[in-house]
PDB file of C-alpha atoms in Angstrom:
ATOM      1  CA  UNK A 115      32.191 -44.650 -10.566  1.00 71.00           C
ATOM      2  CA  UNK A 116      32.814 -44.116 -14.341  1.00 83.00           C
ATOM      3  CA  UNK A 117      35.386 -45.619 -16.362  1.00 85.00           C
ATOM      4  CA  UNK A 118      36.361 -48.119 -13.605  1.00 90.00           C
ATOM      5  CA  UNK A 119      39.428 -49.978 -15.012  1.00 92.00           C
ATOM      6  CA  UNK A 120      41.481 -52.853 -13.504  1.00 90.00           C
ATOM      7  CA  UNK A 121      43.676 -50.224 -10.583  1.00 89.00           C
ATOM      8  CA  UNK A 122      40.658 -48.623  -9.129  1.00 94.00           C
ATOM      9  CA  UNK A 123      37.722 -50.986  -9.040  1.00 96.00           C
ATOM     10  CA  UNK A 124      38.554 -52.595  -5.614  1.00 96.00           C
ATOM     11  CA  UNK A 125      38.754 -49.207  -4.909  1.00 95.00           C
ATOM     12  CA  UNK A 126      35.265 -48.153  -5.484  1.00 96.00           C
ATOM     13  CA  UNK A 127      33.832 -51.678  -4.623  1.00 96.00           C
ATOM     14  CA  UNK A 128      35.593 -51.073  -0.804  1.00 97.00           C
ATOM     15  CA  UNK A 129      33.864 -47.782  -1.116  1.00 96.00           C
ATOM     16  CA  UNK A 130      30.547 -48.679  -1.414  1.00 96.00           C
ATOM     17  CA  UNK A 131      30.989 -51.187   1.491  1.00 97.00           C
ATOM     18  CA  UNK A 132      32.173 -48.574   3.972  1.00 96.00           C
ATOM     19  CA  UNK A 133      29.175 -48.209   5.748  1.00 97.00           C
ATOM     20  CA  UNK A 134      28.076 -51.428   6.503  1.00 98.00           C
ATOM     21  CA  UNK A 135      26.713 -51.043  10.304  1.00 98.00           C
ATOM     22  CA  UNK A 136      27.975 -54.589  11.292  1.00 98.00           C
ATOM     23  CA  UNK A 137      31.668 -54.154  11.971  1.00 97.00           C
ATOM     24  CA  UNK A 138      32.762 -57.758  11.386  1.00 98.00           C
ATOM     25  CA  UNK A 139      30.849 -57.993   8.407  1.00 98.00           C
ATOM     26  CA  UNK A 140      32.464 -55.046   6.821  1.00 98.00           C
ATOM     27  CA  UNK A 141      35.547 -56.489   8.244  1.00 98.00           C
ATOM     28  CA  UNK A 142      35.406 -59.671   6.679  1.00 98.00           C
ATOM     29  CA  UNK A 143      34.508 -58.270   3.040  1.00 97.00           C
ATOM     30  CA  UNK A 144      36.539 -55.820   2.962  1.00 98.00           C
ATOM     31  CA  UNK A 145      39.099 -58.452   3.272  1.00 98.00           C
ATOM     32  CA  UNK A 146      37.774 -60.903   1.561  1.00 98.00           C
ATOM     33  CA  UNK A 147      37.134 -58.284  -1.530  1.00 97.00           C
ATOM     34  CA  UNK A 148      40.866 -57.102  -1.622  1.00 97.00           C
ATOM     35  CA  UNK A 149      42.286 -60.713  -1.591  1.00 98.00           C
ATOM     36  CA  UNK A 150      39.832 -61.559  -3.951  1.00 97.00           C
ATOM     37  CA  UNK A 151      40.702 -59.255  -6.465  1.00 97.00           C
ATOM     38  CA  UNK A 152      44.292 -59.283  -5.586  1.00 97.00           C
ATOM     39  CA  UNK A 153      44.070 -63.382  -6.279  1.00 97.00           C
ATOM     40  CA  UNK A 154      42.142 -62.408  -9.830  1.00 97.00           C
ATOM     41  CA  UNK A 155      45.540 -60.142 -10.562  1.00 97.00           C
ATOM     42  CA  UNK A 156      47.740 -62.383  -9.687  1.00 97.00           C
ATOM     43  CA  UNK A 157      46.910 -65.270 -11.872  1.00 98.00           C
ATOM     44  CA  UNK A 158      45.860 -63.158 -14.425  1.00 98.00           C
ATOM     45  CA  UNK A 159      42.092 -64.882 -14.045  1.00 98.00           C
ATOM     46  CA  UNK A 160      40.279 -65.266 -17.847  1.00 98.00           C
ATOM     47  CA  UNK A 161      36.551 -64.459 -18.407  1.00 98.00           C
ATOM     48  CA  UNK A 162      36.214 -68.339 -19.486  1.00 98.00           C
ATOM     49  CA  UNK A 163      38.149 -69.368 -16.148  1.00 98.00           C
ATOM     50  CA  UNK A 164      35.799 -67.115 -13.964  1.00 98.00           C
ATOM     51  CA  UNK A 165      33.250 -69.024 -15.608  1.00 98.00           C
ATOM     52  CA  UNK A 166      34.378 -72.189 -15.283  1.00 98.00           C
ATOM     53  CA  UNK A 167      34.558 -71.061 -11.322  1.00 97.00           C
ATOM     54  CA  UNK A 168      30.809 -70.046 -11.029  1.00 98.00           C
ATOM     55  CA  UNK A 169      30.116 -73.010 -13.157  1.00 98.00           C
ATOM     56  CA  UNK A 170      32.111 -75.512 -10.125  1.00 98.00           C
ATOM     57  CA  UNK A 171      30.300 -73.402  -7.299  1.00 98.00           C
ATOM     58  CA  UNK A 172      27.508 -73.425  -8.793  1.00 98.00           C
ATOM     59  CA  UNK A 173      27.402 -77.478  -8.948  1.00 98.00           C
ATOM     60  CA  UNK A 174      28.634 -77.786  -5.538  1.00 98.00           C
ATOM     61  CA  UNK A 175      25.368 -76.139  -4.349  1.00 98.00           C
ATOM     62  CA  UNK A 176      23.479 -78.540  -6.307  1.00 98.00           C
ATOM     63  CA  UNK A 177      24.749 -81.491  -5.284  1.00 96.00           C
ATOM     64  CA  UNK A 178      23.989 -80.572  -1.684  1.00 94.00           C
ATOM     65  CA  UNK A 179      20.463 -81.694   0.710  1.00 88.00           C
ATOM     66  CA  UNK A 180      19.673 -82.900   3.710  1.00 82.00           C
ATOM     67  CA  UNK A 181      21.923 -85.994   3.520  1.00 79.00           C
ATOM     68  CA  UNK A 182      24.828 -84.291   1.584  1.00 85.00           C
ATOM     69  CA  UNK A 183      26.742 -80.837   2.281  1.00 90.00           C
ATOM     70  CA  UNK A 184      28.963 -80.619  -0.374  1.00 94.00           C
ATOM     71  CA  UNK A 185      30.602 -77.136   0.626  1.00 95.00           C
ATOM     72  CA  UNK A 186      31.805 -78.761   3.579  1.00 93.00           C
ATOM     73  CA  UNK A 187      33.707 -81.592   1.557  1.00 94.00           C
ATOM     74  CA  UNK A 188      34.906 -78.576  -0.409  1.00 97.00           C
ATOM     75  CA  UNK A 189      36.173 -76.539   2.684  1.00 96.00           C
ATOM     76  CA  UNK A 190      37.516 -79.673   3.866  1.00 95.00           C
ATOM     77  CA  UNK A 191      39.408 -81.225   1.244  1.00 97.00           C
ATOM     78  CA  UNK A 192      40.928 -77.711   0.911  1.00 98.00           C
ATOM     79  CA  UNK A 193      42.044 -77.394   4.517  1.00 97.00           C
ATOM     80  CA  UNK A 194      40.098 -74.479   4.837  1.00 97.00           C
ATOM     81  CA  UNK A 195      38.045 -76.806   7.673  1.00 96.00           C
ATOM     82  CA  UNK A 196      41.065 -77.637   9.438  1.00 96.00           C
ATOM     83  CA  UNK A 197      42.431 -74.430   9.616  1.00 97.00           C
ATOM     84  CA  UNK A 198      39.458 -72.695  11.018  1.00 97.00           C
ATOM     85  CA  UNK A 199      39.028 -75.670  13.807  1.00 96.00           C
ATOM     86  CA  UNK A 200      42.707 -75.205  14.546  1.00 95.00           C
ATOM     87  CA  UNK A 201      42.298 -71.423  14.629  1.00 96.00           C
ATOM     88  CA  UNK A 202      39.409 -71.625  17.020  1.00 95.00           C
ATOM     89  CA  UNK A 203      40.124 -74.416  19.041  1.00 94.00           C
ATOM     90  CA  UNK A 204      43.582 -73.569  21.321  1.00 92.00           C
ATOM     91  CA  UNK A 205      43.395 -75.521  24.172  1.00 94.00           C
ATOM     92  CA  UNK A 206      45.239 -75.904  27.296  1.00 95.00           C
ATOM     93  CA  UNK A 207      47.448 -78.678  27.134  1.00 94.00           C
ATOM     94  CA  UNK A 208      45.990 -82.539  28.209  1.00 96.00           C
ATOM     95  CA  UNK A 209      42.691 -81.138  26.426  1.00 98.00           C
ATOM     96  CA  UNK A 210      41.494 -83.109  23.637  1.00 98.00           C
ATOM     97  CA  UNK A 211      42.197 -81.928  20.365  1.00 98.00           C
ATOM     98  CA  UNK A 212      39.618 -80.747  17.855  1.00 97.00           C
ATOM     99  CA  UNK A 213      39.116 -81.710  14.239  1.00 97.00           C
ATOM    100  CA  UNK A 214      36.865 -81.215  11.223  1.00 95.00           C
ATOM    101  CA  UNK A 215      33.142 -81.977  11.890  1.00 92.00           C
ATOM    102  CA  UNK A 216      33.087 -83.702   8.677  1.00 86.00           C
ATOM    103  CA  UNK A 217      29.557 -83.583   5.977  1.00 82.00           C
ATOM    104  CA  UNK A 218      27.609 -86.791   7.224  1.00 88.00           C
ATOM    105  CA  UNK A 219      26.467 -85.535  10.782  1.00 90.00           C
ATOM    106  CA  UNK A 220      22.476 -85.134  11.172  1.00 88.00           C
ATOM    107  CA  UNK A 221      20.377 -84.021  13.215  1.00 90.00           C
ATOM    108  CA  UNK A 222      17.966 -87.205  15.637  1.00 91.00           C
ATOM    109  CA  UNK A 223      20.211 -89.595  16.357  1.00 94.00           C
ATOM    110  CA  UNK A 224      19.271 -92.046  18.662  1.00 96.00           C
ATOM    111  CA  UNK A 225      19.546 -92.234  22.228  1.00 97.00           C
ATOM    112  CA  UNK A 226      21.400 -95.245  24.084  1.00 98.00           C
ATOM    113  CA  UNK A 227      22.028 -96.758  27.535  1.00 97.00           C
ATOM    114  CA  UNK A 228      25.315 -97.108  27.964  1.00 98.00           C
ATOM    115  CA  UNK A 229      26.351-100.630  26.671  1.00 97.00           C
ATOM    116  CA  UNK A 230      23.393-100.706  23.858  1.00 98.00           C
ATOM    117  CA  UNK A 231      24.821-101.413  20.239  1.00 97.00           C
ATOM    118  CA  UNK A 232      24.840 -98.255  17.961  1.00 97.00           C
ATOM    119  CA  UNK A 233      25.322-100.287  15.076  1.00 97.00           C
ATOM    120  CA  UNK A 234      21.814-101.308  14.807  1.00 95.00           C
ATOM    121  CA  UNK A 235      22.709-103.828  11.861  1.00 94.00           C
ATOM    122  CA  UNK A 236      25.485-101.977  10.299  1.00 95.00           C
ATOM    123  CA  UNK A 237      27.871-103.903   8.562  1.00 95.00           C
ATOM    124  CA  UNK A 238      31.390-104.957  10.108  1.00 96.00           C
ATOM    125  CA  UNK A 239      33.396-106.600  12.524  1.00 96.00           C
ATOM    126  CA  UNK A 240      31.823-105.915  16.117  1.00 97.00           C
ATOM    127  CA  UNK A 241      33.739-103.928  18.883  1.00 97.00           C
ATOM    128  CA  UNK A 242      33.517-102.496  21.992  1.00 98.00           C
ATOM    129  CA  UNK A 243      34.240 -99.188  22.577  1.00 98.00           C
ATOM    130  CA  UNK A 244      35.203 -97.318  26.550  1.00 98.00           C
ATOM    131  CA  UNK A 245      36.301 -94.618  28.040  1.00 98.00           C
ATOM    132  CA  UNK A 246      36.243 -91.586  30.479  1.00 98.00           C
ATOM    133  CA  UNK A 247      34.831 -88.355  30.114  1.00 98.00           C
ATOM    134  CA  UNK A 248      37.140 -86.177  32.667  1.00 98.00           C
ATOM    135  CA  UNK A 249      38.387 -82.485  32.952  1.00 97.00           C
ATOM    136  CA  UNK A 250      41.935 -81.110  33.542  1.00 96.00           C
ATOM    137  CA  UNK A 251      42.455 -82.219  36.518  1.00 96.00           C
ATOM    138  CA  UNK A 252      41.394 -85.766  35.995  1.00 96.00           C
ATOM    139  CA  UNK A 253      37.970 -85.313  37.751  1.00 97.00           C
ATOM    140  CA  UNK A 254      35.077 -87.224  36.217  1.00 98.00           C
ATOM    141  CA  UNK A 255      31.806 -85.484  33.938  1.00 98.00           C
ATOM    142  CA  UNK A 256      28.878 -87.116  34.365  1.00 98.00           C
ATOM    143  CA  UNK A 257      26.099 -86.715  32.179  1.00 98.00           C
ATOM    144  CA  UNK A 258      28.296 -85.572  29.382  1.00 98.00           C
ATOM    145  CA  UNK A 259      25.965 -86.213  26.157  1.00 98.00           C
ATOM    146  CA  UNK A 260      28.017 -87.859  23.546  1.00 98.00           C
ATOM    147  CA  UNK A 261      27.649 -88.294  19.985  1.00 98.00           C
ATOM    148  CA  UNK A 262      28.704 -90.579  18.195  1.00 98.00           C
ATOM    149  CA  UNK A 263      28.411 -91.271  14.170  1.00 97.00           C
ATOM    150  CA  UNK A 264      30.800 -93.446  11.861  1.00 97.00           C
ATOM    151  CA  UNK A 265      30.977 -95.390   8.291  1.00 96.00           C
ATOM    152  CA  UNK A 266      30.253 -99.282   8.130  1.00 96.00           C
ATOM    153  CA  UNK A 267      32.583-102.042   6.956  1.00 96.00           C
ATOM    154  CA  UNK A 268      31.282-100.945   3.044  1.00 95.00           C
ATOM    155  CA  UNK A 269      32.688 -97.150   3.745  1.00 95.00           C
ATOM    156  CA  UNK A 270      29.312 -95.704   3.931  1.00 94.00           C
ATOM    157  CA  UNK A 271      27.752 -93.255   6.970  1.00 94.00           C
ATOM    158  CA  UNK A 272      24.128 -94.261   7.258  1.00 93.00           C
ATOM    159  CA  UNK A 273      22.718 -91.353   5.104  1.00 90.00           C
ATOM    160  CA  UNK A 274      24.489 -92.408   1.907  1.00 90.00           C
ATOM    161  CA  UNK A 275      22.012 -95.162   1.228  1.00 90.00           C
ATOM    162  CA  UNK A 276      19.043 -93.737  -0.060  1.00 85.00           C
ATOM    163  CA  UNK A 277      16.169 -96.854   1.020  1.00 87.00           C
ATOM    164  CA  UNK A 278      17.216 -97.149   4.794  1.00 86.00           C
ATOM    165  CA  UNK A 279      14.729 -95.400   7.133  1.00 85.00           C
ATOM    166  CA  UNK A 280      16.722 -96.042  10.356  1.00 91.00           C
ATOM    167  CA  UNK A 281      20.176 -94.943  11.817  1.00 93.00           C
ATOM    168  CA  UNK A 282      23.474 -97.203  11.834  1.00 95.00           C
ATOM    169  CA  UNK A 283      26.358 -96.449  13.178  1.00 96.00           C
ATOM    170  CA  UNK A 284      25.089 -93.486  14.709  1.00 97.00           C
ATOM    171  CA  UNK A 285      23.869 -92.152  18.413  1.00 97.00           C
ATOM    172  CA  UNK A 286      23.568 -90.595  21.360  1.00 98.00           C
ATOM    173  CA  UNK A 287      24.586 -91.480  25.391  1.00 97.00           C
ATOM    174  CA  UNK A 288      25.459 -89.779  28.381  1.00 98.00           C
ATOM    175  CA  UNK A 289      28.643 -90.936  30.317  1.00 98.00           C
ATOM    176  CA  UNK A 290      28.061 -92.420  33.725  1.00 98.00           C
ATOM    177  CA  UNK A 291      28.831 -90.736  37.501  1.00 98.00           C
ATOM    178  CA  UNK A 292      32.056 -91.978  37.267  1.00 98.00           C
ATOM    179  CA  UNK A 293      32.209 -90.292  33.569  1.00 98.00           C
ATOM    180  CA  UNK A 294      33.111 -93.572  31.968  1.00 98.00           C
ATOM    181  CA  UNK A 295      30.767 -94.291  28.976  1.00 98.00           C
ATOM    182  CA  UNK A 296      30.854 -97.862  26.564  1.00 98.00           C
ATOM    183  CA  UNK A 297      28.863 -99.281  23.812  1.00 98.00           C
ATOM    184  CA  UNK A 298      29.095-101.487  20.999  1.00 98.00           C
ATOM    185  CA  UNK A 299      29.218-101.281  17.206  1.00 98.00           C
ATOM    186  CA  UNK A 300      31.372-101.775  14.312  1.00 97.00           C
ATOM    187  CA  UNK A 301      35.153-102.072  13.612  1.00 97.00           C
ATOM    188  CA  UNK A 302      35.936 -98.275  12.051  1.00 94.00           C
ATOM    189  CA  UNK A 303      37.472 -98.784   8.049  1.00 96.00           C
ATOM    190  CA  UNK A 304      39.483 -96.286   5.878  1.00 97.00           C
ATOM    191  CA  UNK A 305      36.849 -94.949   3.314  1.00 96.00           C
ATOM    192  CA  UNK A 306      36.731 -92.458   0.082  1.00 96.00           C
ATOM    193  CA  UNK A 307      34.804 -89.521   0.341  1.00 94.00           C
ATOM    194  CA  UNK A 308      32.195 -89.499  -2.093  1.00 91.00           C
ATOM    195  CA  UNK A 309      33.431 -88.419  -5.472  1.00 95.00           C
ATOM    196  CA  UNK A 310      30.744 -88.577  -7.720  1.00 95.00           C
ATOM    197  CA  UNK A 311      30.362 -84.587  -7.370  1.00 97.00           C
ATOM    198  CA  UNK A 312      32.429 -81.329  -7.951  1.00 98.00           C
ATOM    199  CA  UNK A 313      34.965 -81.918  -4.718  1.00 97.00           C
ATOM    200  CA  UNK A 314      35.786 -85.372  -6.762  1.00 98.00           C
ATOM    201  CA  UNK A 315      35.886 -83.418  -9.912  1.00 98.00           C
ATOM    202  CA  UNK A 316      38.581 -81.203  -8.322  1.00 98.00           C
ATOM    203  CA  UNK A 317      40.262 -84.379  -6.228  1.00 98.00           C
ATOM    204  CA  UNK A 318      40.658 -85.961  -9.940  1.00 98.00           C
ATOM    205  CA  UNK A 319      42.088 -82.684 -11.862  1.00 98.00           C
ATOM    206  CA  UNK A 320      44.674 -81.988  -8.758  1.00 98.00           C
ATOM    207  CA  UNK A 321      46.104 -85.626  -8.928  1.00 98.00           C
ATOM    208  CA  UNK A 322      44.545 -86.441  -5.388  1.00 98.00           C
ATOM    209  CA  UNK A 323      43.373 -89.329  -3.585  1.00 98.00           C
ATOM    210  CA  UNK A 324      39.851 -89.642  -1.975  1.00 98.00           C
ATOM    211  CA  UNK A 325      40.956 -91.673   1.291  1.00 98.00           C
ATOM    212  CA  UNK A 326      40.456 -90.735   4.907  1.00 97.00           C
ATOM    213  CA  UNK A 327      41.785 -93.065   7.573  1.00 98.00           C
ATOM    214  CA  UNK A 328      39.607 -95.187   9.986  1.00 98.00           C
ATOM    215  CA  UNK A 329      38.071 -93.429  12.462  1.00 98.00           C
ATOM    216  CA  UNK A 330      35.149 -92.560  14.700  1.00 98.00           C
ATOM    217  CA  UNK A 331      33.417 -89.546  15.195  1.00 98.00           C
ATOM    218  CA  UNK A 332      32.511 -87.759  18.420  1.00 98.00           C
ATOM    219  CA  UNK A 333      31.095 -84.448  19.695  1.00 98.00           C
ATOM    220  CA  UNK A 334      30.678 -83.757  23.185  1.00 98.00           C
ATOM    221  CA  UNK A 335      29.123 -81.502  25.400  1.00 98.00           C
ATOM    222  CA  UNK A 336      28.709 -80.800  28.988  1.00 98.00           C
ATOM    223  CA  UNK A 337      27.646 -77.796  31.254  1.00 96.00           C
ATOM    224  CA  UNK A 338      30.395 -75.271  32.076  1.00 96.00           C
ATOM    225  CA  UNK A 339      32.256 -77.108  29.053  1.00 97.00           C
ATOM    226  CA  UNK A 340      33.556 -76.197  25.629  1.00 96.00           C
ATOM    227  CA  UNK A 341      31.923 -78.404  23.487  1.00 97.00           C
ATOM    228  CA  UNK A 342      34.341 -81.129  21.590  1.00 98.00           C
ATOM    229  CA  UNK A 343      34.358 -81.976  17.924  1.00 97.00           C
ATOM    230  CA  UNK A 344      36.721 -84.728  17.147  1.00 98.00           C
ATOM    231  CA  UNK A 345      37.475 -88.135  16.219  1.00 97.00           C
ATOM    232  CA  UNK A 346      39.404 -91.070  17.155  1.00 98.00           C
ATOM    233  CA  UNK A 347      41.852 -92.814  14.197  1.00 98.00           C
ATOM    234  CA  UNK A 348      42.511 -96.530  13.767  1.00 97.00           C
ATOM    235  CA  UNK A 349      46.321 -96.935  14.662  1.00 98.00           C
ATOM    236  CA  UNK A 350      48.566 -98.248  11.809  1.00 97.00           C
ATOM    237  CA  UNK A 351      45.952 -96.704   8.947  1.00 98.00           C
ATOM    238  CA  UNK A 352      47.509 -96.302   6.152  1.00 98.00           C
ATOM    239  CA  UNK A 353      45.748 -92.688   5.037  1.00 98.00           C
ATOM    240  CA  UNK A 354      47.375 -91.427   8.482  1.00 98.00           C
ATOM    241  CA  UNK A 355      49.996 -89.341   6.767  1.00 98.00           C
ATOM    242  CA  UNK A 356      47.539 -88.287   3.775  1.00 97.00           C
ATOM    243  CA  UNK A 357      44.511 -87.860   5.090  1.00 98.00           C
ATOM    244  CA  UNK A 358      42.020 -86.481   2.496  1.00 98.00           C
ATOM    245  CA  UNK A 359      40.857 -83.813   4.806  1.00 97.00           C
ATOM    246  CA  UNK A 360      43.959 -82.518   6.931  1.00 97.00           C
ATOM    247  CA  UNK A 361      42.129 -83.997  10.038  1.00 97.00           C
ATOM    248  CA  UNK A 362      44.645 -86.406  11.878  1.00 97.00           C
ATOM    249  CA  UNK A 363      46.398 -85.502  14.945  1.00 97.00           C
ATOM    250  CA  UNK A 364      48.781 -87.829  16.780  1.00 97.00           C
ATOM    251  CA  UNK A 365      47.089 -87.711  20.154  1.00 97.00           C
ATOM    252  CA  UNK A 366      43.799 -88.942  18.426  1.00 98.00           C
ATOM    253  CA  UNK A 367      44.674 -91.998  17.099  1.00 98.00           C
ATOM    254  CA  UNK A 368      44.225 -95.135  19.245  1.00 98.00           C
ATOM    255  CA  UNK A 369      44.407 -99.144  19.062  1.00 97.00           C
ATOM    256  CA  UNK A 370      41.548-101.358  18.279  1.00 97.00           C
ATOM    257  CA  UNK A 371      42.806-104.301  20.341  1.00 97.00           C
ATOM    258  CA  UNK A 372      41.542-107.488  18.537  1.00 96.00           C
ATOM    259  CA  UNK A 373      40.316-110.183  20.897  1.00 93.00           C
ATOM    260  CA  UNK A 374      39.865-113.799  21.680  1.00 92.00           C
ATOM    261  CA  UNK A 375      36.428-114.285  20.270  1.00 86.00           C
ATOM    262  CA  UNK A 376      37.285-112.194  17.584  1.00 86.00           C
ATOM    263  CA  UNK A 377      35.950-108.885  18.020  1.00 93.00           C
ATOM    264  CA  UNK A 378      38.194-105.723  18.751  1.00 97.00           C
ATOM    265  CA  UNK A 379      37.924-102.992  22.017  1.00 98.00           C
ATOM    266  CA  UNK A 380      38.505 -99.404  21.615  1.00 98.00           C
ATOM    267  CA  UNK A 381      39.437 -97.796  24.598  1.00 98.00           C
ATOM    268  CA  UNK A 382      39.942 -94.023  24.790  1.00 98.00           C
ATOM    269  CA  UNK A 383      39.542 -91.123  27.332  1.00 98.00           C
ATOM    270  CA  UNK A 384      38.348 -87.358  26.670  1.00 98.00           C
ATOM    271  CA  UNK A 385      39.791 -84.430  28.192  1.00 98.00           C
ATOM    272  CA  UNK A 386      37.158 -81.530  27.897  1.00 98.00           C
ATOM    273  CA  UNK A 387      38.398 -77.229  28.269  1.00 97.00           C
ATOM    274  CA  UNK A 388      36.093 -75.835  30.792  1.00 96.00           C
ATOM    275  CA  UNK A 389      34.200 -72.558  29.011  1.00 93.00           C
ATOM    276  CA  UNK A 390      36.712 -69.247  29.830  1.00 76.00           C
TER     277      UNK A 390
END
């Protein structure tokens, strides 16, 4: 491998990868190596912009903990997110669509009865949220487990503030024998990502806004079922069309129905795939 020069590099680099006992893996990199290098050609990549690429990656990492994934705001403000859910997510149709899983889930939420308030003292406009938890054929799931996280009336997901020891906005139920499910919390708000790191560095340089449009996020899972990432979007949000993350689909987004004593219903049903 002497006197590599800029034709036959990839070359030996594929070389020395050929024997990697884990088929996908070689798969992936040798893939991954060719486009890769190809990209590097293409734009005709300087030492100081390679740098100033290690440099971004490595920040990214840094600014990532428990609370914060930063790689996933990355993927996801890239569409890189979207594209693998949409990739690995084809449904029959009358399923419920799949988007990104987004960087504020955790671990321990809560557990409800149906009908508790999730909020627990997070800030907005109260509202009561239904629905059915059914398969293809309209038959109910009970004892789907559903989770359920979202940002208060101030943008932020529970985890972004740094003194609160409890969760917000954020739990778990199961839906009833009937597979209907309902509890209460707060009215969902459009909100910025955070920006105060490298994906807000690279949202600034690229002319891009932060925004993501109201919504609420689920994940679902039941026995003999595929289990569902998604959310549900406010209706007439006006990030719809320019989502931040590539995330909206039309069949997601639902009406918060504002009511006499001036709190708002949410009322929306899931569809789940059966597994094979």
């Amino acid at each position: 491998m002497r006197n590599l020069n800029e034709q036959t590099v990839t070359r030996a680099v594929l070389d020395l990868i050929a024997d990697t006992p884990n088929h996908r893996l070689k798969y992936v990199f040798t893939s991954l190596i060719t486009h890769l290098h190809g990209f590097a050609r293409d734009v005709k990549l300087t030492e100081e912009e390679l740098q100033a690429g290690i440099s971004f990656l490595t920040a990214t990492g840094q600014k990532c903990n428990d609370k914060r994934q930063e790689f996933i705001l990355l993927s996801d403000v890239l569409g890189l997110s979207m594209l693998t859910v949409a990739m690995n997510n084809k449904k029959p149709e009358g399923c419920t669509e799949s988007t990104v899983f987004g960087p504020f889930h955790v671990e321990g939420a809560p557990e409800y009865e149906n009908g508790a308030d999730i909020a627990n003292g997070a800030a907005g406009e109260p509202c009561m949220v239904r629905g059915t938890v059914r398969d293809l054929d309209g038959n109910p799931i009970a004892g789907a487990q559903l989770e359920v996280w979202q940002a208060d009336a101030t943008g932020n997901y529970d985890v972004q503030y740094p003194d609160l020891d409890t969760h917000r906005g954020r739990g778990l139920l199961r839906s009833k024998q009937d597979g209907s499910f309902e509890f209460r919390t707060v009215v969902a708000v459009a909100y910025p990502i955070p920006v105060d790191g490298p994906v807000g560095d690279l949202l600034r340089a690229t002319g891009r806004h932060p925004w993501r449009p109201a919504h609420l996020h689920f994940m679902i899972k039941a026995k003999n079922y595929q289990t569902l990432v998604t959310h549900v979007f406010r209706n007439g949000d006006q990030y719809l069309d320019s989502d931040a993350v590539f995330g909206v689909r039309q069949t997601l987004v639902a009406d918060w129905i504002r009511q006499p004593d001036g709190g708002y219903t949410l009322t929306y049903d899931f569809v789940l795939n059966p597994v094979g």
